[in-house]
């Protein structure tokens, strides 16, 4: 788990050229009867981060939820006895950053102290978790503010390409400061449009630099387990995706680096419902 201060089709000739160059083989002109196939994906030379969708529009409310106490082990800290709860809105600021607004059930908790609030990919709605470790991002990096209408305003201070579509963050968690025990949470309901409507990866079989294995769950292609030397480009091509679509399915690939990285043996999500 990441700590507290913690994602198609083109000409077959182009794709074939890529494979030919990677294998060191000369490539002959295709016969006249050749046609594009579903495997063919044009390689874009722009950095993947620049190709990810950005769905944020300044001023829009893009998500909502209700911060409530959840079942938890006994916690002696007084903040767990008087938690911050209330209605949650997620709003896009003028600079297209993100802020979380909470209307407290109890006005006495409108300026919370002694707690950590995190937006996270961890799920509290019972749906399947992403195979990637969930990421965590703090909501109280500094002093929060309170709007005249009583909403607590908490900026999310991150600068990552994956935040053009933050729907991989499923919850807000509340815990005592410096303590990972969660005593309240909100399930986020996003209202953003789908970045890739109808996206459905299809396994076209083992390819050069995409020799890993797949895992299905309930008949759905769920995960891919990378082998040594696998590359994001070739893995995406194996499943009929662009690199941007594969990384969009796995925004946690950005968590350790400005460039997305595969890790040998660590599963890659292929199911949009598990993003």
PDB file of N, CA, C and O in Angstrom, residues 90-167:
ATOM      1  N   UNK A  90     -17.191  16.978  -4.898  1.00  0.00           N
ATOM      2  CA  UNK A  90     -15.860  17.131  -5.493  1.00  0.00           C
ATOM      3  C   UNK A  90     -16.001  18.114  -6.647  1.00  0.00           C
ATOM      4  O   UNK A  90     -16.820  17.914  -7.555  1.00  0.00           O
ATOM      5  N   UNK A  91     -15.221  19.192  -6.591  1.00  0.00           N
ATOM      6  CA  UNK A  91     -15.389  20.332  -7.485  1.00  0.00           C
ATOM      7  C   UNK A  91     -14.081  20.607  -8.216  1.00  0.00           C
ATOM      8  O   UNK A  91     -12.990  20.438  -7.654  1.00  0.00           O
ATOM      9  N   UNK A  92     -14.184  21.032  -9.481  1.00  0.00           N
ATOM     10  CA  UNK A  92     -13.019  21.436 -10.271  1.00  0.00           C
ATOM     11  C   UNK A  92     -12.815  22.941 -10.083  1.00  0.00           C
ATOM     12  O   UNK A  92     -13.724  23.732 -10.338  1.00  0.00           O
ATOM     13  N   UNK A  93     -11.629  23.316  -9.635  1.00  0.00           N
ATOM     14  CA  UNK A  93     -11.324  24.723  -9.408  1.00  0.00           C
ATOM     15  C   UNK A  93     -11.091  25.441 -10.737  1.00  0.00           C
ATOM     16  O   UNK A  93     -11.024  24.823 -11.803  1.00  0.00           O
ATOM     17  N   UNK A  94     -10.923  26.757 -10.654  1.00  0.00           N
ATOM     18  CA  UNK A  94     -10.689  27.565 -11.854  1.00  0.00           C
ATOM     19  C   UNK A  94      -9.423  27.139 -12.574  1.00  0.00           C
ATOM     20  O   UNK A  94      -9.326  27.236 -13.803  1.00  0.00           O
ATOM     21  N   UNK A  95      -8.407  26.670 -11.831  1.00  0.00           N
ATOM     22  CA  UNK A  95      -7.154  26.225 -12.445  1.00  0.00           C
ATOM     23  C   UNK A  95      -7.218  24.761 -12.857  1.00  0.00           C
ATOM     24  O   UNK A  95      -6.202  24.165 -13.197  1.00  0.00           O
ATOM     25  N   UNK A  96      -8.401  24.157 -12.800  1.00  0.00           N
ATOM     26  CA  UNK A  96      -8.667  22.752 -13.134  1.00  0.00           C
ATOM     27  C   UNK A  96      -8.006  21.789 -12.159  1.00  0.00           C
ATOM     28  O   UNK A  96      -7.810  20.613 -12.465  1.00  0.00           O
ATOM     29  N   UNK A  97      -7.664  22.305 -10.994  1.00  0.00           N
ATOM     30  CA  UNK A  97      -7.316  21.425  -9.894  1.00  0.00           C
ATOM     31  C   UNK A  97      -8.595  20.906  -9.257  1.00  0.00           C
ATOM     32  O   UNK A  97      -9.705  21.265  -9.652  1.00  0.00           O
ATOM     33  N   UNK A  98      -8.448  20.053  -8.245  1.00  0.00           N
ATOM     34  CA  UNK A  98      -9.593  19.405  -7.608  1.00  0.00           C
ATOM     35  C   UNK A  98      -9.648  19.807  -6.142  1.00  0.00           C
ATOM     36  O   UNK A  98      -8.615  19.873  -5.462  1.00  0.00           O
ATOM     37  N   UNK A  99     -10.845  20.067  -5.646  1.00  0.00           N
ATOM     38  CA  UNK A  99     -11.038  20.291  -4.225  1.00  0.00           C
ATOM     39  C   UNK A  99     -12.251  19.496  -3.755  1.00  0.00           C
ATOM     40  O   UNK A  99     -13.193  19.254  -4.508  1.00  0.00           O
ATOM     41  N   UNK A 100     -12.175  19.067  -2.503  1.00  0.00           N
ATOM     42  CA  UNK A 100     -13.277  18.342  -1.879  1.00  0.00           C
ATOM     43  C   UNK A 100     -13.967  19.289  -0.905  1.00  0.00           C
ATOM     44  O   UNK A 100     -13.323  19.956  -0.108  1.00  0.00           O
ATOM     45  N   UNK A 101     -15.299  19.341  -1.004  1.00  0.00           N
ATOM     46  CA  UNK A 101     -16.097  20.191  -0.123  1.00  0.00           C
ATOM     47  C   UNK A 101     -16.987  19.295   0.725  1.00  0.00           C
ATOM     48  O   UNK A 101     -17.682  18.431   0.206  1.00  0.00           O
ATOM     49  N   UNK A 102     -16.938  19.520   2.039  1.00  0.00           N
ATOM     50  CA  UNK A 102     -17.728  18.731   2.979  1.00  0.00           C
ATOM     51  C   UNK A 102     -18.627  19.669   3.772  1.00  0.00           C
ATOM     52  O   UNK A 102     -18.149  20.652   4.345  1.00  0.00           O
ATOM     53  N   UNK A 103     -19.930  19.356   3.775  1.00  0.00           N
ATOM     54  CA  UNK A 103     -20.864  20.104   4.600  1.00  0.00           C
ATOM     55  C   UNK A 103     -21.061  19.303   5.883  1.00  0.00           C
ATOM     56  O   UNK A 103     -21.805  18.311   5.894  1.00  0.00           O
ATOM     57  N   UNK A 104     -20.427  19.718   6.994  1.00  0.00           N
ATOM     58  CA  UNK A 104     -20.444  18.888   8.211  1.00  0.00           C
ATOM     59  C   UNK A 104     -21.844  18.720   8.788  1.00  0.00           C
ATOM     60  O   UNK A 104     -22.651  19.658   8.790  1.00  0.00           O
ATOM     61  N   UNK A 105     -22.120  17.509   9.262  1.00  0.00           N
ATOM     62  CA  UNK A 105     -23.359  17.282   9.996  1.00  0.00           C
ATOM     63  C   UNK A 105     -23.376  18.082  11.292  1.00  0.00           C
ATOM     64  O   UNK A 105     -24.432  18.550  11.730  1.00  0.00           O
ATOM     65  N   UNK A 106     -22.194  18.209  11.903  1.00  0.00           N
ATOM     66  CA  UNK A 106     -22.056  18.966  13.149  1.00  0.00           C
ATOM     67  C   UNK A 106     -21.148  20.162  12.886  1.00  0.00           C
ATOM     68  O   UNK A 106     -19.954  19.987  12.633  1.00  0.00           O
ATOM     69  N   UNK A 107     -21.678  21.385  12.918  1.00  0.00           N
ATOM     70  CA  UNK A 107     -20.840  22.560  12.636  1.00  0.00           C
ATOM     71  C   UNK A 107     -19.612  22.667  13.532  1.00  0.00           C
ATOM     72  O   UNK A 107     -18.618  23.288  13.164  1.00  0.00           O
ATOM     73  N   UNK A 108     -19.653  22.014  14.686  1.00  0.00           N
ATOM     74  CA  UNK A 108     -18.502  22.078  15.598  1.00  0.00           C
ATOM     75  C   UNK A 108     -17.285  21.380  15.019  1.00  0.00           C
ATOM     76  O   UNK A 108     -16.163  21.611  15.469  1.00  0.00           O
ATOM     77  N   UNK A 109     -17.492  20.519  14.004  1.00  0.00           N
ATOM     78  CA  UNK A 109     -16.368  19.805  13.390  1.00  0.00           C
ATOM     79  C   UNK A 109     -15.962  20.446  12.067  1.00  0.00           C
ATOM     80  O   UNK A 109     -15.223  19.845  11.288  1.00  0.00           O
ATOM     81  N   UNK A 110     -16.413  21.682  11.806  1.00  0.00           N
ATOM     82  CA  UNK A 110     -16.167  22.289  10.496  1.00  0.00           C
ATOM     83  C   UNK A 110     -14.699  22.628  10.261  1.00  0.00           C
ATOM     84  O   UNK A 110     -14.285  22.815   9.120  1.00  0.00           O
ATOM     85  N   UNK A 111     -13.909  22.728  11.318  1.00  0.00           N
ATOM     86  CA  UNK A 111     -12.462  22.903  11.168  1.00  0.00           C
ATOM     87  C   UNK A 111     -11.811  21.733  11.888  1.00  0.00           C
ATOM     88  O   UNK A 111     -11.448  21.834  13.058  1.00  0.00           O
ATOM     89  N   UNK A 112     -11.684  20.607  11.207  1.00  0.00           N
ATOM     90  CA  UNK A 112     -11.221  19.390  11.893  1.00  0.00           C
ATOM     91  C   UNK A 112      -9.756  19.473  12.289  1.00  0.00           C
ATOM     92  O   UNK A 112      -8.928  20.037  11.591  1.00  0.00           O
ATOM     93  N   UNK A 113      -9.459  18.893  13.424  1.00  0.00           N
ATOM     94  CA  UNK A 113      -8.080  18.787  13.891  1.00  0.00           C
ATOM     95  C   UNK A 113      -7.839  17.354  14.344  1.00  0.00           C
ATOM     96  O   UNK A 113      -8.770  16.652  14.757  1.00  0.00           O
ATOM     97  N   UNK A 114      -6.597  16.923  14.231  1.00  0.00           N
ATOM     98  CA  UNK A 114      -6.238  15.598  14.718  1.00  0.00           C
ATOM     99  C   UNK A 114      -6.672  14.453  13.842  1.00  0.00           C
ATOM    100  O   UNK A 114      -6.678  13.303  14.284  1.00  0.00           O
ATOM    101  N   UNK A 115      -7.045  14.749  12.575  1.00  0.00           N
ATOM    102  CA  UNK A 115      -7.449  13.666  11.682  1.00  0.00           C
ATOM    103  C   UNK A 115      -6.673  13.751  10.371  1.00  0.00           C
ATOM    104  O   UNK A 115      -6.136  14.803  10.020  1.00  0.00           O
ATOM    105  N   UNK A 116      -6.633  12.633   9.679  1.00  0.00           N
ATOM    106  CA  UNK A 116      -6.145  12.574   8.309  1.00  0.00           C
ATOM    107  C   UNK A 116      -7.330  12.239   7.408  1.00  0.00           C
ATOM    108  O   UNK A 116      -8.097  11.312   7.703  1.00  0.00           O
ATOM    109  N   UNK A 117      -7.479  12.999   6.335  1.00  0.00           N
ATOM    110  CA  UNK A 117      -8.477  12.700   5.312  1.00  0.00           C
ATOM    111  C   UNK A 117      -7.737  12.388   4.025  1.00  0.00           C
ATOM    112  O   UNK A 117      -6.876  13.161   3.593  1.00  0.00           O
ATOM    113  N   UNK A 118      -8.065  11.258   3.421  1.00  0.00           N
ATOM    114  CA  UNK A 118      -7.385  10.803   2.215  1.00  0.00           C
ATOM    115  C   UNK A 118      -8.383  10.478   1.115  1.00  0.00           C
ATOM    116  O   UNK A 118      -9.416   9.847   1.376  1.00  0.00           O
ATOM    117  N   UNK A 119      -8.075  10.891  -0.123  1.00  0.00           N
ATOM    118  CA  UNK A 119      -8.755  10.323  -1.279  1.00  0.00           C
ATOM    119  C   UNK A 119      -7.949   9.111  -1.705  1.00  0.00           C
ATOM    120  O   UNK A 119      -6.716   9.179  -1.792  1.00  0.00           O
ATOM    121  N   UNK A 120      -8.638   8.011  -1.979  1.00  0.00           N
ATOM    122  CA  UNK A 120      -7.929   6.764  -2.220  1.00  0.00           C
ATOM    123  C   UNK A 120      -8.637   5.889  -3.243  1.00  0.00           C
ATOM    124  O   UNK A 120      -9.841   6.009  -3.461  1.00  0.00           O
ATOM    125  N   UNK A 121      -7.852   5.013  -3.862  1.00  0.00           N
ATOM    126  CA  UNK A 121      -8.407   4.007  -4.754  1.00  0.00           C
ATOM    127  C   UNK A 121      -8.998   2.826  -4.015  1.00  0.00           C
ATOM    128  O   UNK A 121      -9.597   1.940  -4.634  1.00  0.00           O
ATOM    129  N   UNK A 122      -8.846   2.794  -2.691  1.00  0.00           N
ATOM    130  CA  UNK A 122      -9.452   1.731  -1.896  1.00  0.00           C
ATOM    131  C   UNK A 122     -10.969   1.808  -2.002  1.00  0.00           C
ATOM    132  O   UNK A 122     -11.542   2.888  -2.001  1.00  0.00           O
ATOM    133  N   UNK A 123     -11.616   0.650  -2.107  1.00  0.00           N
ATOM    134  CA  UNK A 123     -13.066   0.627  -2.289  1.00  0.00           C
ATOM    135  C   UNK A 123     -13.779   0.343  -0.970  1.00  0.00           C
ATOM    136  O   UNK A 123     -13.340  -0.493  -0.181  1.00  0.00           O
ATOM    137  N   UNK A 124     -14.922   1.036  -0.782  1.00  0.00           N
ATOM    138  CA  UNK A 124     -15.809   0.780   0.342  1.00  0.00           C
ATOM    139  C   UNK A 124     -17.223   0.494  -0.157  1.00  0.00           C
ATOM    140  O   UNK A 124     -18.182   0.614   0.600  1.00  0.00           O
ATOM    141  N   UNK A 125     -17.343   0.126  -1.440  1.00  0.00           N
ATOM    142  CA  UNK A 125     -18.649  -0.133  -2.027  1.00  0.00           C
ATOM    143  C   UNK A 125     -18.866  -1.611  -2.355  1.00  0.00           C
ATOM    144  O   UNK A 125     -19.874  -1.981  -2.957  1.00  0.00           O
ATOM    145  N   UNK A 126     -17.905  -2.460  -1.967  1.00  0.00           N
ATOM    146  CA  UNK A 126     -18.047  -3.889  -2.192  1.00  0.00           C
ATOM    147  C   UNK A 126     -17.672  -4.363  -3.579  1.00  0.00           C
ATOM    148  O   UNK A 126     -17.712  -5.568  -3.848  1.00  0.00           O
ATOM    149  N   UNK A 127     -17.298  -3.457  -4.479  1.00  0.00           N
ATOM    150  CA  UNK A 127     -16.920  -3.843  -5.834  1.00  0.00           C
ATOM    151  C   UNK A 127     -15.472  -4.331  -5.855  1.00  0.00           C
ATOM    152  O   UNK A 127     -14.693  -4.041  -4.939  1.00  0.00           O
ATOM    153  N   UNK A 128     -15.062  -5.080  -6.896  1.00  0.00           N
ATOM    154  CA  UNK A 128     -13.708  -5.632  -6.927  1.00  0.00           C
ATOM    155  C   UNK A 128     -12.640  -4.543  -6.907  1.00  0.00           C
ATOM    156  O   UNK A 128     -12.774  -3.505  -7.553  1.00  0.00           O
ATOM    157  N   UNK A 129     -11.582  -4.807  -6.168  1.00  0.00           N
ATOM    158  CA  UNK A 129     -10.457  -3.887  -6.094  1.00  0.00           C
ATOM    159  C   UNK A 129      -9.586  -4.025  -7.350  1.00  0.00           C
ATOM    160  O   UNK A 129      -9.517  -5.086  -7.971  1.00  0.00           O
ATOM    161  N   UNK A 130      -8.920  -2.936  -7.710  1.00  0.00           N
ATOM    162  CA  UNK A 130      -7.897  -2.992  -8.754  1.00  0.00           C
ATOM    163  C   UNK A 130      -6.741  -3.843  -8.254  1.00  0.00           C
ATOM    164  O   UNK A 130      -6.424  -3.842  -7.050  1.00  0.00           O
ATOM    165  N   UNK A 131      -6.106  -4.560  -9.175  1.00  0.00           N
ATOM    166  CA  UNK A 131      -4.969  -5.394  -8.786  1.00  0.00           C
ATOM    167  C   UNK A 131      -3.776  -4.551  -8.350  1.00  0.00           C
ATOM    168  O   UNK A 131      -2.914  -4.995  -7.594  1.00  0.00           O
ATOM    169  N   UNK A 132      -3.701  -3.305  -8.823  1.00  0.00           N
ATOM    170  CA  UNK A 132      -2.643  -2.408  -8.381  1.00  0.00           C
ATOM    171  C   UNK A 132      -2.910  -1.990  -6.935  1.00  0.00           C
ATOM    172  O   UNK A 132      -4.059  -1.877  -6.500  1.00  0.00           O
ATOM    173  N   UNK A 133      -1.857  -1.738  -6.156  1.00  0.00           N
ATOM    174  CA  UNK A 133      -2.044  -1.220  -4.808  1.00  0.00           C
ATOM    175  C   UNK A 133      -2.756   0.126  -4.886  1.00  0.00           C
ATOM    176  O   UNK A 133      -2.380   0.981  -5.696  1.00  0.00           O
ATOM    177  N   UNK A 134      -3.780   0.351  -4.059  1.00  0.00           N
ATOM    178  CA  UNK A 134      -4.496   1.633  -4.132  1.00  0.00           C
ATOM    179  C   UNK A 134      -3.611   2.790  -3.719  1.00  0.00           C
ATOM    180  O   UNK A 134      -2.784   2.673  -2.813  1.00  0.00           O
ATOM    181  N   UNK A 135      -3.765   3.892  -4.405  1.00  0.00           N
ATOM    182  CA  UNK A 135      -3.004   5.093  -4.086  1.00  0.00           C
ATOM    183  C   UNK A 135      -3.766   5.934  -3.070  1.00  0.00           C
ATOM    184  O   UNK A 135      -4.994   5.855  -2.955  1.00  0.00           O
ATOM    185  N   UNK A 136      -3.038   6.753  -2.313  1.00  0.00           N
ATOM    186  CA  UNK A 136      -3.622   7.602  -1.273  1.00  0.00           C
ATOM    187  C   UNK A 136      -3.106   9.028  -1.452  1.00  0.00           C
ATOM    188  O   UNK A 136      -1.912   9.241  -1.624  1.00  0.00           O
ATOM    189  N   UNK A 137      -4.028   9.991  -1.365  1.00  0.00           N
ATOM    190  CA  UNK A 137      -3.662  11.394  -1.512  1.00  0.00           C
ATOM    191  C   UNK A 137      -4.319  12.204  -0.405  1.00  0.00           C
ATOM    192  O   UNK A 137      -5.538  12.114  -0.191  1.00  0.00           O
ATOM    193  N   UNK A 138      -3.520  13.017   0.325  1.00  0.00           N
ATOM    194  CA  UNK A 138      -4.070  13.745   1.478  1.00  0.00           C
ATOM    195  C   UNK A 138      -4.959  14.905   1.066  1.00  0.00           C
ATOM    196  O   UNK A 138      -4.729  15.566   0.063  1.00  0.00           O
ATOM    197  N   UNK A 139      -5.974  15.154   1.884  1.00  0.00           N
ATOM    198  CA  UNK A 139      -6.902  16.255   1.649  1.00  0.00           C
ATOM    199  C   UNK A 139      -6.681  17.426   2.601  1.00  0.00           C
ATOM    200  O   UNK A 139      -7.327  18.451   2.451  1.00  0.00           O
ATOM    201  N   UNK A 140      -5.827  17.257   3.584  1.00  0.00           N
ATOM    202  CA  UNK A 140      -5.547  18.374   4.491  1.00  0.00           C
ATOM    203  C   UNK A 140      -4.043  18.614   4.521  1.00  0.00           C
ATOM    204  O   UNK A 140      -3.378  18.373   5.521  1.00  0.00           O
ATOM    205  N   UNK A 141      -3.460  19.092   3.421  1.00  0.00           N
ATOM    206  CA  UNK A 141      -2.027  19.374   3.418  1.00  0.00           C
ATOM    207  C   UNK A 141      -1.696  20.638   4.205  1.00  0.00           C
ATOM    208  O   UNK A 141      -0.571  20.852   4.621  1.00  0.00           O
ATOM    209  N   UNK A 142      -2.663  21.513   4.396  1.00  0.00           N
ATOM    210  CA  UNK A 142      -2.476  22.752   5.145  1.00  0.00           C
ATOM    211  C   UNK A 142      -3.769  23.098   5.837  1.00  0.00           C
ATOM    212  O   UNK A 142      -4.648  22.264   6.025  1.00  0.00           O
ATOM    213  N   UNK A 143      -3.921  24.328   6.233  1.00  0.00           N
ATOM    214  CA  UNK A 143      -5.137  24.744   6.921  1.00  0.00           C
ATOM    215  C   UNK A 143      -6.317  24.749   5.952  1.00  0.00           C
ATOM    216  O   UNK A 143      -6.264  25.411   4.921  1.00  0.00           O
ATOM    217  N   UNK A 144      -7.392  24.025   6.265  1.00  0.00           N
ATOM    218  CA  UNK A 144      -8.569  24.074   5.408  1.00  0.00           C
ATOM    219  C   UNK A 144      -9.313  25.390   5.590  1.00  0.00           C
ATOM    220  O   UNK A 144      -9.081  26.119   6.545  1.00  0.00           O
ATOM    221  N   UNK A 145     -10.198  25.682   4.660  1.00  0.00           N
ATOM    222  CA  UNK A 145     -11.009  26.891   4.775  1.00  0.00           C
ATOM    223  C   UNK A 145     -12.478  26.509   4.801  1.00  0.00           C
ATOM    224  O   UNK A 145     -12.851  25.395   4.453  1.00  0.00           O
ATOM    225  N   UNK A 146     -13.303  27.458   5.237  1.00  0.00           N
ATOM    226  CA  UNK A 146     -14.743  27.231   5.293  1.00  0.00           C
ATOM    227  C   UNK A 146     -15.426  28.323   4.491  1.00  0.00           C
ATOM    228  O   UNK A 146     -15.208  29.514   4.716  1.00  0.00           O
ATOM    229  N   UNK A 147     -16.248  27.905   3.515  1.00  0.00           N
ATOM    230  CA  UNK A 147     -17.001  28.865   2.714  1.00  0.00           C
ATOM    231  C   UNK A 147     -18.064  29.557   3.568  1.00  0.00           C
ATOM    232  O   UNK A 147     -18.491  29.013   4.595  1.00  0.00           O
ATOM    233  N   UNK A 148     -18.526  30.741   3.139  1.00  0.00           N
ATOM    234  CA  UNK A 148     -19.590  31.415   3.885  1.00  0.00           C
ATOM    235  C   UNK A 148     -20.846  30.565   4.072  1.00  0.00           C
ATOM    236  O   UNK A 148     -21.570  30.732   5.053  1.00  0.00           O
ATOM    237  N   UNK A 149     -21.098  29.628   3.138  1.00  0.00           N
ATOM    238  CA  UNK A 149     -22.295  28.799   3.278  1.00  0.00           C
ATOM    239  C   UNK A 149     -22.059  27.577   4.156  1.00  0.00           C
ATOM    240  O   UNK A 149     -22.935  26.731   4.310  1.00  0.00           O
ATOM    241  N   UNK A 150     -20.860  27.470   4.732  1.00  0.00           N
ATOM    242  CA  UNK A 150     -20.597  26.420   5.707  1.00  0.00           C
ATOM    243  C   UNK A 150     -19.886  25.198   5.193  1.00  0.00           C
ATOM    244  O   UNK A 150     -19.623  24.266   5.963  1.00  0.00           O
ATOM    245  N   UNK A 151     -19.529  25.151   3.908  1.00  0.00           N
ATOM    246  CA  UNK A 151     -18.802  23.999   3.383  1.00  0.00           C
ATOM    247  C   UNK A 151     -17.323  24.083   3.731  1.00  0.00           C
ATOM    248  O   UNK A 151     -16.690  25.120   3.542  1.00  0.00           O
ATOM    249  N   UNK A 152     -16.800  22.992   4.227  1.00  0.00           N
ATOM    250  CA  UNK A 152     -15.360  22.857   4.455  1.00  0.00           C
ATOM    251  C   UNK A 152     -14.693  22.606   3.111  1.00  0.00           C
ATOM    252  O   UNK A 152     -15.106  21.715   2.365  1.00  0.00           O
ATOM    253  N   UNK A 153     -13.667  23.396   2.769  1.00  0.00           N
ATOM    254  CA  UNK A 153     -13.018  23.310   1.461  1.00  0.00           C
ATOM    255  C   UNK A 153     -11.619  22.730   1.637  1.00  0.00           C
ATOM    256  O   UNK A 153     -10.774  23.310   2.323  1.00  0.00           O
ATOM    257  N   UNK A 154     -11.374  21.594   1.001  1.00  0.00           N
ATOM    258  CA  UNK A 154     -10.115  20.861   1.151  1.00  0.00           C
ATOM    259  C   UNK A 154      -9.493  20.629  -0.217  1.00  0.00           C
ATOM    260  O   UNK A 154      -9.966  19.792  -0.988  1.00  0.00           O
ATOM    261  N   UNK A 155      -8.441  21.365  -0.564  1.00  0.00           N
ATOM    262  CA  UNK A 155      -7.815  21.148  -1.874  1.00  0.00           C
ATOM    263  C   UNK A 155      -7.045  19.838  -1.914  1.00  0.00           C
ATOM    264  O   UNK A 155      -6.502  19.370  -0.912  1.00  0.00           O
ATOM    265  N   UNK A 156      -7.041  19.230  -3.088  1.00  0.00           N
ATOM    266  CA  UNK A 156      -6.243  18.031  -3.340  1.00  0.00           C
ATOM    267  C   UNK A 156      -5.010  18.496  -4.097  1.00  0.00           C
ATOM    268  O   UNK A 156      -5.085  18.787  -5.295  1.00  0.00           O
ATOM    269  N   UNK A 157      -3.886  18.600  -3.407  1.00  0.00           N
ATOM    270  CA  UNK A 157      -2.691  19.195  -4.001  1.00  0.00           C
ATOM    271  C   UNK A 157      -1.842  18.120  -4.663  1.00  0.00           C
ATOM    272  O   UNK A 157      -0.896  17.593  -4.080  1.00  0.00           O
ATOM    273  N   UNK A 158      -2.194  17.778  -5.880  1.00  0.00           N
ATOM    274  CA  UNK A 158      -1.417  16.821  -6.661  1.00  0.00           C
ATOM    275  C   UNK A 158      -1.260  17.375  -8.067  1.00  0.00           C
ATOM    276  O   UNK A 158      -2.044  18.199  -8.522  1.00  0.00           O
ATOM    277  N   UNK A 159      -0.223  16.932  -8.738  1.00  0.00           N
ATOM    278  CA  UNK A 159       0.014  17.329 -10.119  1.00  0.00           C
ATOM    279  C   UNK A 159       0.433  16.099 -10.892  1.00  0.00           C
ATOM    280  O   UNK A 159       1.614  15.868 -11.140  1.00  0.00           O
ATOM    281  N   UNK A 160      -0.538  15.273 -11.254  1.00  0.00           N
ATOM    282  CA  UNK A 160      -0.258  14.033 -11.973  1.00  0.00           C
ATOM    283  C   UNK A 160      -1.158  13.949 -13.192  1.00  0.00           C
ATOM    284  O   UNK A 160      -2.316  14.347 -13.157  1.00  0.00           O
ATOM    285  N   UNK A 161      -0.623  13.390 -14.257  1.00  0.00           N
ATOM    286  CA  UNK A 161      -1.396  13.296 -15.496  1.00  0.00           C
ATOM    287  C   UNK A 161      -2.678  12.510 -15.299  1.00  0.00           C
ATOM    288  O   UNK A 161      -3.704  12.796 -15.916  1.00  0.00           O
ATOM    289  N   UNK A 162      -2.643  11.509 -14.414  1.00  0.00           N
ATOM    290  CA  UNK A 162      -3.806  10.655 -14.218  1.00  0.00           C
ATOM    291  C   UNK A 162      -4.987  11.406 -13.626  1.00  0.00           C
ATOM    292  O   UNK A 162      -6.122  10.919 -13.659  1.00  0.00           O
ATOM    293  N   UNK A 163      -4.762  12.611 -13.107  1.00  0.00           N
ATOM    294  CA  UNK A 163      -5.858  13.341 -12.481  1.00  0.00           C
ATOM    295  C   UNK A 163      -6.712  14.093 -13.492  1.00  0.00           C
ATOM    296  O   UNK A 163      -7.629  14.819 -13.108  1.00  0.00           O
ATOM    297  N   UNK A 164      -6.451  13.942 -14.784  1.00  0.00           N
ATOM    298  CA  UNK A 164      -7.392  14.424 -15.781  1.00  0.00           C
ATOM    299  C   UNK A 164      -8.678  13.610 -15.759  1.00  0.00           C
ATOM    300  O   UNK A 164      -9.724  14.061 -16.226  1.00  0.00           O
ATOM    301  N   UNK A 165      -8.604  12.402 -15.218  1.00  0.00           N
ATOM    302  CA  UNK A 165      -9.771  11.561 -14.993  1.00  0.00           C
ATOM    303  C   UNK A 165      -9.576  10.862 -13.648  1.00  0.00           C
ATOM    304  O   UNK A 165      -9.015   9.766 -13.574  1.00  0.00           O
ATOM    305  N   UNK A 166     -10.020  11.500 -12.554  1.00  0.00           N
ATOM    306  CA  UNK A 166      -9.731  10.962 -11.218  1.00  0.00           C
ATOM    307  C   UNK A 166     -10.679   9.876 -10.753  1.00  0.00           C
ATOM    308  O   UNK A 166     -10.707   9.547  -9.572  1.00  0.00           O
ATOM    309  N   UNK A 167     -11.439   9.265 -11.673  1.00  0.00           N
ATOM    310  CA  UNK A 167     -12.438   8.290 -11.264  1.00  0.00           C
ATOM    311  C   UNK A 167     -11.838   6.983 -10.752  1.00  0.00           C
ATOM    312  O   UNK A 167     -12.585   6.101 -10.317  1.00  0.00           O
TER     313      UNK A 167
END
